[in-house]
Coordinates of C-alpha atoms and ligand atoms in Angstrom, one line a residue:
Chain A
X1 CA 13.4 37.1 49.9
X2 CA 17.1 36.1 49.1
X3 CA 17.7 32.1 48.8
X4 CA 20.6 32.6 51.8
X5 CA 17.2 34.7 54.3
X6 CA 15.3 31.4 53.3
X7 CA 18.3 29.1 54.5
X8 CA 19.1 30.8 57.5
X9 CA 14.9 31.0 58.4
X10 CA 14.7 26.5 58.1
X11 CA 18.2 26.4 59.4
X12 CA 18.7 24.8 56.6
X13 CA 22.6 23.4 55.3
X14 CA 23.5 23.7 51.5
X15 CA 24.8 21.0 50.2
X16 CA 25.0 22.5 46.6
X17 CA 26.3 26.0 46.6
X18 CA 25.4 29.3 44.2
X19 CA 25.6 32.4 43.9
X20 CA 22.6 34.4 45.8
X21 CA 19.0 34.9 44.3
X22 CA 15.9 36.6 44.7
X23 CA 12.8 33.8 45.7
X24 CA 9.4 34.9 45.4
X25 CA 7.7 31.6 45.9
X26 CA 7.4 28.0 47.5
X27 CA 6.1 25.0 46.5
X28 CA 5.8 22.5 48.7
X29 CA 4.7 18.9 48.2
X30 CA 6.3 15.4 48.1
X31 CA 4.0 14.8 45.1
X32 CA 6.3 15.5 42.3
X33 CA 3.3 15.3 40.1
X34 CA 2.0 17.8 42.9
X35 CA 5.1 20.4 41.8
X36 CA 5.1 19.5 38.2
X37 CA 1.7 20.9 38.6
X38 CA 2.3 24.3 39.7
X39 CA 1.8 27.5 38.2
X40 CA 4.9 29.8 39.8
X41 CA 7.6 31.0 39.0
X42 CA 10.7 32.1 40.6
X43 CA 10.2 29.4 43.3
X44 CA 12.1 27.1 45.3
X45 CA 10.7 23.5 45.8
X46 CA 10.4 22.2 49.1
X47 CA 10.5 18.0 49.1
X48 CA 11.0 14.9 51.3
X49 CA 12.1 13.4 47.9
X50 CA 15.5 12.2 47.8
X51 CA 16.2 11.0 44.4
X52 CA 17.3 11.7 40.9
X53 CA 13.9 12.1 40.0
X54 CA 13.1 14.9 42.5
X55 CA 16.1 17.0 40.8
X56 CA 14.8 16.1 37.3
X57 CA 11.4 17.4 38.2
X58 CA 12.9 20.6 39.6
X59 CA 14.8 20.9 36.0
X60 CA 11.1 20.5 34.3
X61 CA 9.4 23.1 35.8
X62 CA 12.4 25.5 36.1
X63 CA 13.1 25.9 40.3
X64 CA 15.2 27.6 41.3
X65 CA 16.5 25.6 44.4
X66 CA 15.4 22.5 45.8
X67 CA 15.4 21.7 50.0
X68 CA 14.9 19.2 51.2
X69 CA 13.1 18.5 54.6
X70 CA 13.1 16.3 57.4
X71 CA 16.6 16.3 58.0
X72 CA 16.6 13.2 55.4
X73 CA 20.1 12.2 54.5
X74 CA 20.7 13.0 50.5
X75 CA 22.3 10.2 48.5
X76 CA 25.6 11.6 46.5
X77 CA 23.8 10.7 43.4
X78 CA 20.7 13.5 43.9
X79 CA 24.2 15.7 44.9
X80 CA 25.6 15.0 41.9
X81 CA 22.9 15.8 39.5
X82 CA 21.9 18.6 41.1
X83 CA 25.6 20.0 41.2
X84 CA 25.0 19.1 36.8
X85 CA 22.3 21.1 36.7
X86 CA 23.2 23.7 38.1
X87 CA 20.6 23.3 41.1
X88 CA 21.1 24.7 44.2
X89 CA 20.4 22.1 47.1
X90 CA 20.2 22.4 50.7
X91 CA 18.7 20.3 53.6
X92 CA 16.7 20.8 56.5
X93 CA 15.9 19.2 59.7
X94 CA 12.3 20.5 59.7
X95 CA 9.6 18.6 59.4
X96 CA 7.3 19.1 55.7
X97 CA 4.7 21.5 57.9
X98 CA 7.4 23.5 59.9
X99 CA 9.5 24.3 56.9
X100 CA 6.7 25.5 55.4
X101 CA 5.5 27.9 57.8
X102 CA 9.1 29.0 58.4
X103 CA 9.5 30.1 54.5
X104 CA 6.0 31.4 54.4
X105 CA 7.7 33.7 58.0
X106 CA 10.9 34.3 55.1
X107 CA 8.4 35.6 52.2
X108 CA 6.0 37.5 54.3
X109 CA 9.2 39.2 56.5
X110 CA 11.0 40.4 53.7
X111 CA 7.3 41.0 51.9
X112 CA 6.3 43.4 54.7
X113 CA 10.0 44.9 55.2
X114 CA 10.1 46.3 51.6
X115 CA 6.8 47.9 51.5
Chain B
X1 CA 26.3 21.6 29.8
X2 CA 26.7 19.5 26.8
X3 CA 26.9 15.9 26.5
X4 CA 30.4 14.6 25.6
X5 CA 30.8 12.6 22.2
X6 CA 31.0 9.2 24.6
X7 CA 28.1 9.9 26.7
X8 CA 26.0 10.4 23.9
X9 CA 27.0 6.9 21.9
X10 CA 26.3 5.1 25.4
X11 CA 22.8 7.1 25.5
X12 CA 22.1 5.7 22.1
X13 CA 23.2 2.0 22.9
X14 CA 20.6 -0.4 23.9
X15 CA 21.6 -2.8 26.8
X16 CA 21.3 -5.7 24.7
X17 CA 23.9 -4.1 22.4
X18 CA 26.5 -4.7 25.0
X19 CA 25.8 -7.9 26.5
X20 CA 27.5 -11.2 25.8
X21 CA 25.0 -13.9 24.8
X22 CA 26.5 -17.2 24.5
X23 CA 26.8 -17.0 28.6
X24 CA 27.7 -20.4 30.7
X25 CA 25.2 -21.2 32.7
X26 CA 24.1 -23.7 35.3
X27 CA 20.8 -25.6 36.6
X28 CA 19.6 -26.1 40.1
X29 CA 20.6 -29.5 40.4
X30 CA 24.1 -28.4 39.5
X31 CA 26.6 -29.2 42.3
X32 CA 28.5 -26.1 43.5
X33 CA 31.4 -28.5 42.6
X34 CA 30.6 -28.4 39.2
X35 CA 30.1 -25.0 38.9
X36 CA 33.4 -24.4 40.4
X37 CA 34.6 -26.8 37.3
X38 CA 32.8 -24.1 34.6
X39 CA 34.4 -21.3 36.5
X40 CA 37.9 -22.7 36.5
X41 CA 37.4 -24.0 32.6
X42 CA 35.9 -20.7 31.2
X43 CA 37.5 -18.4 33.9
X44 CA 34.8 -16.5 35.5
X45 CA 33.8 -15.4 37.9
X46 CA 29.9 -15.7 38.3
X47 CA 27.9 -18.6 36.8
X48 CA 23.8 -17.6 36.3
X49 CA 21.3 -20.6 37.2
X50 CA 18.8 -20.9 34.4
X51 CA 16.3 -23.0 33.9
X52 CA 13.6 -23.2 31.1
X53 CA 15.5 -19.6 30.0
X54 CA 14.0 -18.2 33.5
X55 CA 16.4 -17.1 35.7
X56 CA 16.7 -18.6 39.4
X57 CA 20.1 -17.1 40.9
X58 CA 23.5 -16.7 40.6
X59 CA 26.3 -18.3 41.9
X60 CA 29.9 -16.1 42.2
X61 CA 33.4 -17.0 43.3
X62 CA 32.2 -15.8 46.6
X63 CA 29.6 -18.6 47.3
X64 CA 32.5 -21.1 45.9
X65 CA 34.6 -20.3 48.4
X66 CA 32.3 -20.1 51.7
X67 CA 31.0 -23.9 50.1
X68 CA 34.6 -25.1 50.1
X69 CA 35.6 -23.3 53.4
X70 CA 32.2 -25.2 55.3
X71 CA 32.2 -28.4 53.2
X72 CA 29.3 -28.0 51.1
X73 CA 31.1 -27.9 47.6
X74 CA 29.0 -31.4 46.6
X75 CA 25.3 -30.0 47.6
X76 CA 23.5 -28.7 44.7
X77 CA 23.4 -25.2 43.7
X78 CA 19.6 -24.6 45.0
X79 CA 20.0 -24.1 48.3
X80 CA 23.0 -21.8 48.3
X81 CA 23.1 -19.9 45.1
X82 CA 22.4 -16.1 45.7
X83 CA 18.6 -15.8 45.0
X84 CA 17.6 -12.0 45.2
X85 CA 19.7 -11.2 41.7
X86 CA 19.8 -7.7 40.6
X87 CA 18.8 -7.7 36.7
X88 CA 18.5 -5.0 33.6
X89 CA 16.3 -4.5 31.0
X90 CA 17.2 -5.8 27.4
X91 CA 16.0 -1.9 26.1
X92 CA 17.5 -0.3 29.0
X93 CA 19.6 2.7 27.8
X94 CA 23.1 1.3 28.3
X95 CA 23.7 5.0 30.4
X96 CA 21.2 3.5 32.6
X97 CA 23.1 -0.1 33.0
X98 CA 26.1 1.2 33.7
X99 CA 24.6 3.2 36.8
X100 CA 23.4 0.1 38.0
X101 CA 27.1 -1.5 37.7
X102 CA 28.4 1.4 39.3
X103 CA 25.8 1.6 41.7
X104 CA 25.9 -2.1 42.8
X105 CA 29.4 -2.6 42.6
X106 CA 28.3 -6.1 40.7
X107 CA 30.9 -7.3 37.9
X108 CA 28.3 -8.5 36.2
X109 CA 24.2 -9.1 35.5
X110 CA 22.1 -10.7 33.8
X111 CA 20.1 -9.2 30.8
X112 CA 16.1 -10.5 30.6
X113 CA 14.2 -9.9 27.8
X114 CA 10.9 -7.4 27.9
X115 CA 9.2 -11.2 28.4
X116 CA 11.3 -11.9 31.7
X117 CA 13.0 -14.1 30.1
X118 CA 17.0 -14.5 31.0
X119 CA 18.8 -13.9 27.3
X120 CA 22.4 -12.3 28.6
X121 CA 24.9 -11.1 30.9
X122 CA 26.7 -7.1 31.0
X123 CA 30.1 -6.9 32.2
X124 CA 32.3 -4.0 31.6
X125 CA 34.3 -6.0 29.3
X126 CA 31.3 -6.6 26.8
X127 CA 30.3 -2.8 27.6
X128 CA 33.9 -1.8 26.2
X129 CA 33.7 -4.7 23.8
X130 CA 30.4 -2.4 22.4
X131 CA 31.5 0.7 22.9
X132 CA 34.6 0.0 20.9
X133 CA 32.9 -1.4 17.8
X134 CA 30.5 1.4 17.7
X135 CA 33.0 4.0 18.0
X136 CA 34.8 2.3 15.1
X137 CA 31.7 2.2 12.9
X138 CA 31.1 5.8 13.6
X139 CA 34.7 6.5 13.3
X140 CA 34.0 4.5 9.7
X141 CA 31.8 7.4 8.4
X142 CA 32.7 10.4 7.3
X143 CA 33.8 12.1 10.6
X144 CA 32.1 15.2 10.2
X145 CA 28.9 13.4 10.0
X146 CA 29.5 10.9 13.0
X147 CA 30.1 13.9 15.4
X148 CA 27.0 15.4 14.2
X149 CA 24.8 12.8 14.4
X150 CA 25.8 11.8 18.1
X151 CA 26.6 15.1 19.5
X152 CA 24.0 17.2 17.5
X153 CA 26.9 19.5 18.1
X154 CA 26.2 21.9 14.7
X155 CA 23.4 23.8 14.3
X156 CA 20.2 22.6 13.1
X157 CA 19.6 22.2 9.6
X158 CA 16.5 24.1 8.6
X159 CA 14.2 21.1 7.8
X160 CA 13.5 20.2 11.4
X161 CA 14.6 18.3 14.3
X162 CA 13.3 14.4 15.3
X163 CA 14.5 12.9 18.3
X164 CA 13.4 9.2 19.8
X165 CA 13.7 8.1 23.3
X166 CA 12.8 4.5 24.4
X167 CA 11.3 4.4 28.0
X168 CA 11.8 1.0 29.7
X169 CA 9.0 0.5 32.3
X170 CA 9.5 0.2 36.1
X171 CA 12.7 1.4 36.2
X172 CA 11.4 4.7 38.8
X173 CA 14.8 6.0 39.0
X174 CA 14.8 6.8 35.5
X175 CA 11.7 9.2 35.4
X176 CA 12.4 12.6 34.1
X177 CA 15.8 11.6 32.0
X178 CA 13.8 12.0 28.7
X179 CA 11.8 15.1 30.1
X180 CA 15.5 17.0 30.9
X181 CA 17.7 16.0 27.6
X182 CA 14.5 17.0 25.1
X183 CA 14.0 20.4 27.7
X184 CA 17.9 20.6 26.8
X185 CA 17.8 19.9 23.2
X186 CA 14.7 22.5 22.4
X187 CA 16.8 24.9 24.4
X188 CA 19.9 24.7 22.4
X189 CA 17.4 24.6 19.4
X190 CA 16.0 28.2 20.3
X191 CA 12.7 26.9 21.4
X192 CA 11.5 30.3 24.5
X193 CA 11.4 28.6 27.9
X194 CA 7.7 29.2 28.6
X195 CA 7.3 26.4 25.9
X196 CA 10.1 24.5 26.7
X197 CA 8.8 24.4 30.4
X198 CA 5.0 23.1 29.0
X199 CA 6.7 20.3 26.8
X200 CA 8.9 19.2 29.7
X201 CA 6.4 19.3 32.2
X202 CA 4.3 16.9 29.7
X203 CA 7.0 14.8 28.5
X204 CA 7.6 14.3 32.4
X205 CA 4.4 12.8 33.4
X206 CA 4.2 11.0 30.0
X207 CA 7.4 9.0 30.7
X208 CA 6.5 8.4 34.1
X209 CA 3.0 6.7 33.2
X210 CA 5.3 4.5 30.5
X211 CA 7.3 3.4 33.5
X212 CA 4.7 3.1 36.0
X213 CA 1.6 1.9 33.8
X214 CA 3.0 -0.1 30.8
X215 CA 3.8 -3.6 30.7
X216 CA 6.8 -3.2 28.2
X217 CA 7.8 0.3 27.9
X218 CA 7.1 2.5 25.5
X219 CA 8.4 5.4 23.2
X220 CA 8.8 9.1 22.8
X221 CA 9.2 10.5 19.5
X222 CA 9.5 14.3 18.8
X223 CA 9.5 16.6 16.0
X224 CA 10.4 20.4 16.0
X225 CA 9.8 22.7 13.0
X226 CA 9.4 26.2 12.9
X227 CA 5.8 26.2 13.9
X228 CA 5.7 23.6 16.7
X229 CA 6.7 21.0 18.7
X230 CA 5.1 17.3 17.9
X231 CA 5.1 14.9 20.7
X232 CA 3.8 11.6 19.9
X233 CA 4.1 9.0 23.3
X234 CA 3.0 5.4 22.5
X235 CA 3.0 2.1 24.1
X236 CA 2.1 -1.8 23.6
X237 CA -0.2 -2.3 26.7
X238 CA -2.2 -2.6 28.8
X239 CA -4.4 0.0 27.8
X240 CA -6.8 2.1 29.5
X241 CA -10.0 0.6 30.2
X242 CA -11.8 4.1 30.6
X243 CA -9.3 7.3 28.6
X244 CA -12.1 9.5 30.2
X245 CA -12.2 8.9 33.4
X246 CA -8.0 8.2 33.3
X247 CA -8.3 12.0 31.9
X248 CA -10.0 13.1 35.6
X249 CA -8.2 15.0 38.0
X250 CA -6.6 12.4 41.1
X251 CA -7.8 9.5 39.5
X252 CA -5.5 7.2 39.7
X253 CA -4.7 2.6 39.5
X254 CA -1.0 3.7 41.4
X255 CA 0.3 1.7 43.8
X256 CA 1.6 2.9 47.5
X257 CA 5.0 2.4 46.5
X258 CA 4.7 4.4 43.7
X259 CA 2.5 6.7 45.5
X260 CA 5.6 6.7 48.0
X261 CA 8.4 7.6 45.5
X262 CA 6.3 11.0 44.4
X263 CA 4.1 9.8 41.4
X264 CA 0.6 8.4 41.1
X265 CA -1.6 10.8 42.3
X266 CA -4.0 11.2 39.2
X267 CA -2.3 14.1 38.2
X268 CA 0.1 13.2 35.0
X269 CA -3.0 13.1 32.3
X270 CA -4.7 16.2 33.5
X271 CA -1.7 18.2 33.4
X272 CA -0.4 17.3 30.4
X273 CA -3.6 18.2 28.9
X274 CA -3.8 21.2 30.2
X275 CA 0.6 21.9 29.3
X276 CA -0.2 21.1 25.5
X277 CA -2.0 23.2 23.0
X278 CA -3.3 20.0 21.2
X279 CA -4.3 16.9 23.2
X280 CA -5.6 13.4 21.9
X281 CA -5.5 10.2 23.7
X282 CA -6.6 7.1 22.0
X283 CA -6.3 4.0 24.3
X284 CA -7.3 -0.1 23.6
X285 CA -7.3 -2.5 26.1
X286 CA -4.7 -5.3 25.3
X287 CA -3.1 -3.3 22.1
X288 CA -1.8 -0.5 24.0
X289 CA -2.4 3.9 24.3
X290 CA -1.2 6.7 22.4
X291 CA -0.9 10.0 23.3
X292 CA -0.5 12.4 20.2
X293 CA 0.7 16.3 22.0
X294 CA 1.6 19.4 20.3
X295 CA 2.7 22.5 21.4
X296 CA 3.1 25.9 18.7
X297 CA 5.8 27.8 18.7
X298 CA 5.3 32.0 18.9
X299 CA 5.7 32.8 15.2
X300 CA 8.5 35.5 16.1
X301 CA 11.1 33.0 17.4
X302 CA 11.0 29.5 15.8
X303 CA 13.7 27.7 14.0
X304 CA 16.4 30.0 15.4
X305 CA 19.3 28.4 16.8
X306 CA 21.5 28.8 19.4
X307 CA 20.9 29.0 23.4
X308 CA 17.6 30.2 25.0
X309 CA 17.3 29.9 28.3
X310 CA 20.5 30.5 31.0
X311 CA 20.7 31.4 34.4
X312 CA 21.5 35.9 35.0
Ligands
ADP401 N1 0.3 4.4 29.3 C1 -0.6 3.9 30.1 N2 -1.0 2.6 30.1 C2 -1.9 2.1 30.9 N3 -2.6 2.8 31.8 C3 -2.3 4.2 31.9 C4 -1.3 4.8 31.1 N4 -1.3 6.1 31.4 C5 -2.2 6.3 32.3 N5 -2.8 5.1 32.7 C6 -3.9 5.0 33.6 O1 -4.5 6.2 33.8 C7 -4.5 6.5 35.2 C8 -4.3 8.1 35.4 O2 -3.1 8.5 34.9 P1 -2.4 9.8 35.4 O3 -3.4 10.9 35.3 O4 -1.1 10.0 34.7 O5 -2.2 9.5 36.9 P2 -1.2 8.5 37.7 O6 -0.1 8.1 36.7 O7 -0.7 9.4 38.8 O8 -2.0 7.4 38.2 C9 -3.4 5.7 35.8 O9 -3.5 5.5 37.2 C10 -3.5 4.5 35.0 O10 -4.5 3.6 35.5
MG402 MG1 0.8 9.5 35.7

């Protein structure tokens, strides 16, 4: 699935723009120990997280995009660091379970459309 | 994206570095009256109220004014100085003060000591004051040398990289600024992302238990030859009462706040275990716990500089 399929699946509004990518996984938590832990790769991080830390932990493990969920408004300063690293951001109104299903809808759509 | 020659001498300067320390302050029996005197005579604007070198509150030009508008200017500065004051940490990186300046919008604030106890104020004056006379003693040096040392901007010499980072604790905003600049740094010293993603990963949740768990802080200090990465994390206290069952998986002495700003979950020691090819902990109650981490290089691509990891 391509980052702007995943977007348009959460309704989701980027707030740091890039140039389109290929995602082949989600991980979801508002842990950031919880992402720190995972094992993917090529994956986008889905968070309720709206800090500098939350961007810096995206950095660590190497995502490739960060959204954030519940419609939470995103401080300038987790904009702004994002927009440094090179991060693409975006934000969606869903809530932490809807978002999820919704991408897990995005992966298995473009999954089953290609085989 | 590198780090510009002046970001770079900030990073390296300690808070207390840039502060001013003969500071004029008040006590609580004070009049606001007379505070307005110390204002007037020393021309500032914000007077700290300090007693037995604790800090109480602070009393600005603002407070002055709404005393003199509703005719209070002769009570004493107790009951009307601002109490809830906004303070750094004497180690703070000075990157980090100056986003709380920024942040705040305050002209100035008090410095305390890892103790608590109040030993200074910043202002951007004293920050420029520092940032001047360290530029000059760099400046000093043989050039060539001064731009090396604080941009690391030629390549490596072959003997091997070493790279220090104070962590100040309970300052959550900063966790993952050390894991992200040594990520960067191994990148731009060849080190393949599959390792540079372990050591980050570990140096992330390292940091974050010095800033959740310690009572003062704590240190990272890195090494990088052509054989491995060296990670040695080590703090002054408290120390863990039990490393082994600290080591188990969602164990965890967090509390809900942290819990609520994404850490303390009992995960950090587990996965950094699992991240780093060697692992030992060695913790004392009241002295303090050390971490000593390493993480081997594949032999076909160490010491090489230059960049290793970019986006396609
Ligand atoms: N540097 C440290 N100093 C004191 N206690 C620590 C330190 N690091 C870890 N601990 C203790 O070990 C526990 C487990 O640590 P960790 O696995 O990182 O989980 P978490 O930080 O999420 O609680 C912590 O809750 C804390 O009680
Ligand atoms: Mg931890």
């Amino acid at each position: 699935m391509m980052w702007t399929e995943l977007l348009v699946g959460l309704g989701a509004t980027a707030l740091v723009d890039s140039d389109d990518f290929e995602v082949r996984a989600i991980a979801a938590a508002d842990l950031l120990s919880d992402i720190l832990a995972t094992e993917k790769s090529d994956f986008v991080m889905l968070t309720g997280q709206t800090t500098a830390p939350a961007i810096r932990t995206a950095v660590a493990v190497g995502a490739l995009g960060v959204i954030v969920v519940r419609g939470k408004n995103v401080p300038e300063e987790m904009i702004d660091l994002a927009t440094n690293f090179g991060i693409p951001l975006a934000v969606t109104q869903l809530k932490m379970f809807e978002a999820c299903v919704s991408a897990g809808v995005c992966l298995w759509s473009s999954a089953s459309s290609k085989s | 994206m590198e780090f510009s020659f002046v970001q770079e001498l900030i990073h390296k300067l300690k808070t207390f570095q840039a502060m001013r320390e003969e500071v004029v302050t008040a006590t609580t029996s004070c009049t606001l009256r007379d505070v307005q005197g110390m204002m007037r005579q020393h021309r500032i604007s914000g007077v700290p109220v300090v007693e037995d070198e604790h800090l109480l509150g602070i009393v600005t030009i603002e407070d002055i004014l709404r005393a003199l508008e509703h005719g209070y200017i002769d009570d004493p500065v107790r009951g009307w100085m601002t109490k809830q004051v906004v303070t750094v940490g004497e180690r703070w990186p000075l990157t980090e003060t100056m986003s709380v300046l920024d942040r705040t919008g305050y002209g100035r604030l008090p410095v305390l000591s890892a103790e608590g106890k109040f030993i200074g104020l910043v202002t951007s004056d004293s920050i420029l004051h520092a940032l001047l006379v360290e530029l000059e003693r760099l400046l000093g040096k043989d050039e060539e040398r001064a731009v090396a040392e604080s941009a690391a901007a030629v390549p490596p010499p072959p003997a091997g990289q070493h790279w220090e980072f104070e962590i100040p604790a309970g300052d959550y905003d900063a966790a993952g600024l050390t894991s992200v600049r040594l990520k960067r740094e191994l990148a731009s010293h060849g080190v393949p992302p599959e390792v540079q993603r372990r050591v980050a990963i570990a140096t992330y949740e390292a940091e974050a238990n010095l800033i959740i768990h310690t009572t003062s802080g704590g240190r990272i200090v890195v090494d990088l030859d052509e054989r491995m990465v060296r990670i040695v994390v080590q703090d002054d206290g408290p120390g863990i009462e039990d490393t082994e069952m600290a080591m188990r998986h969602g164990w965890s002495t967090a509390s809900d706040l942290v819990r609520s700003l994404g850490f303390g979950a009992g995960l950090g020691l587990p996965n950094i275990r699992k991240c780093a090819d060697g692992f030992q902990i060695h913790s004392e109650m009241g002295r303090g716990t050390r971490l000593d981490l390493r993480f081997d290089l594949p032999e076909d691509t160490a010491g090489q500089s230059g960049p290793a990891e970019g986006k396609k």
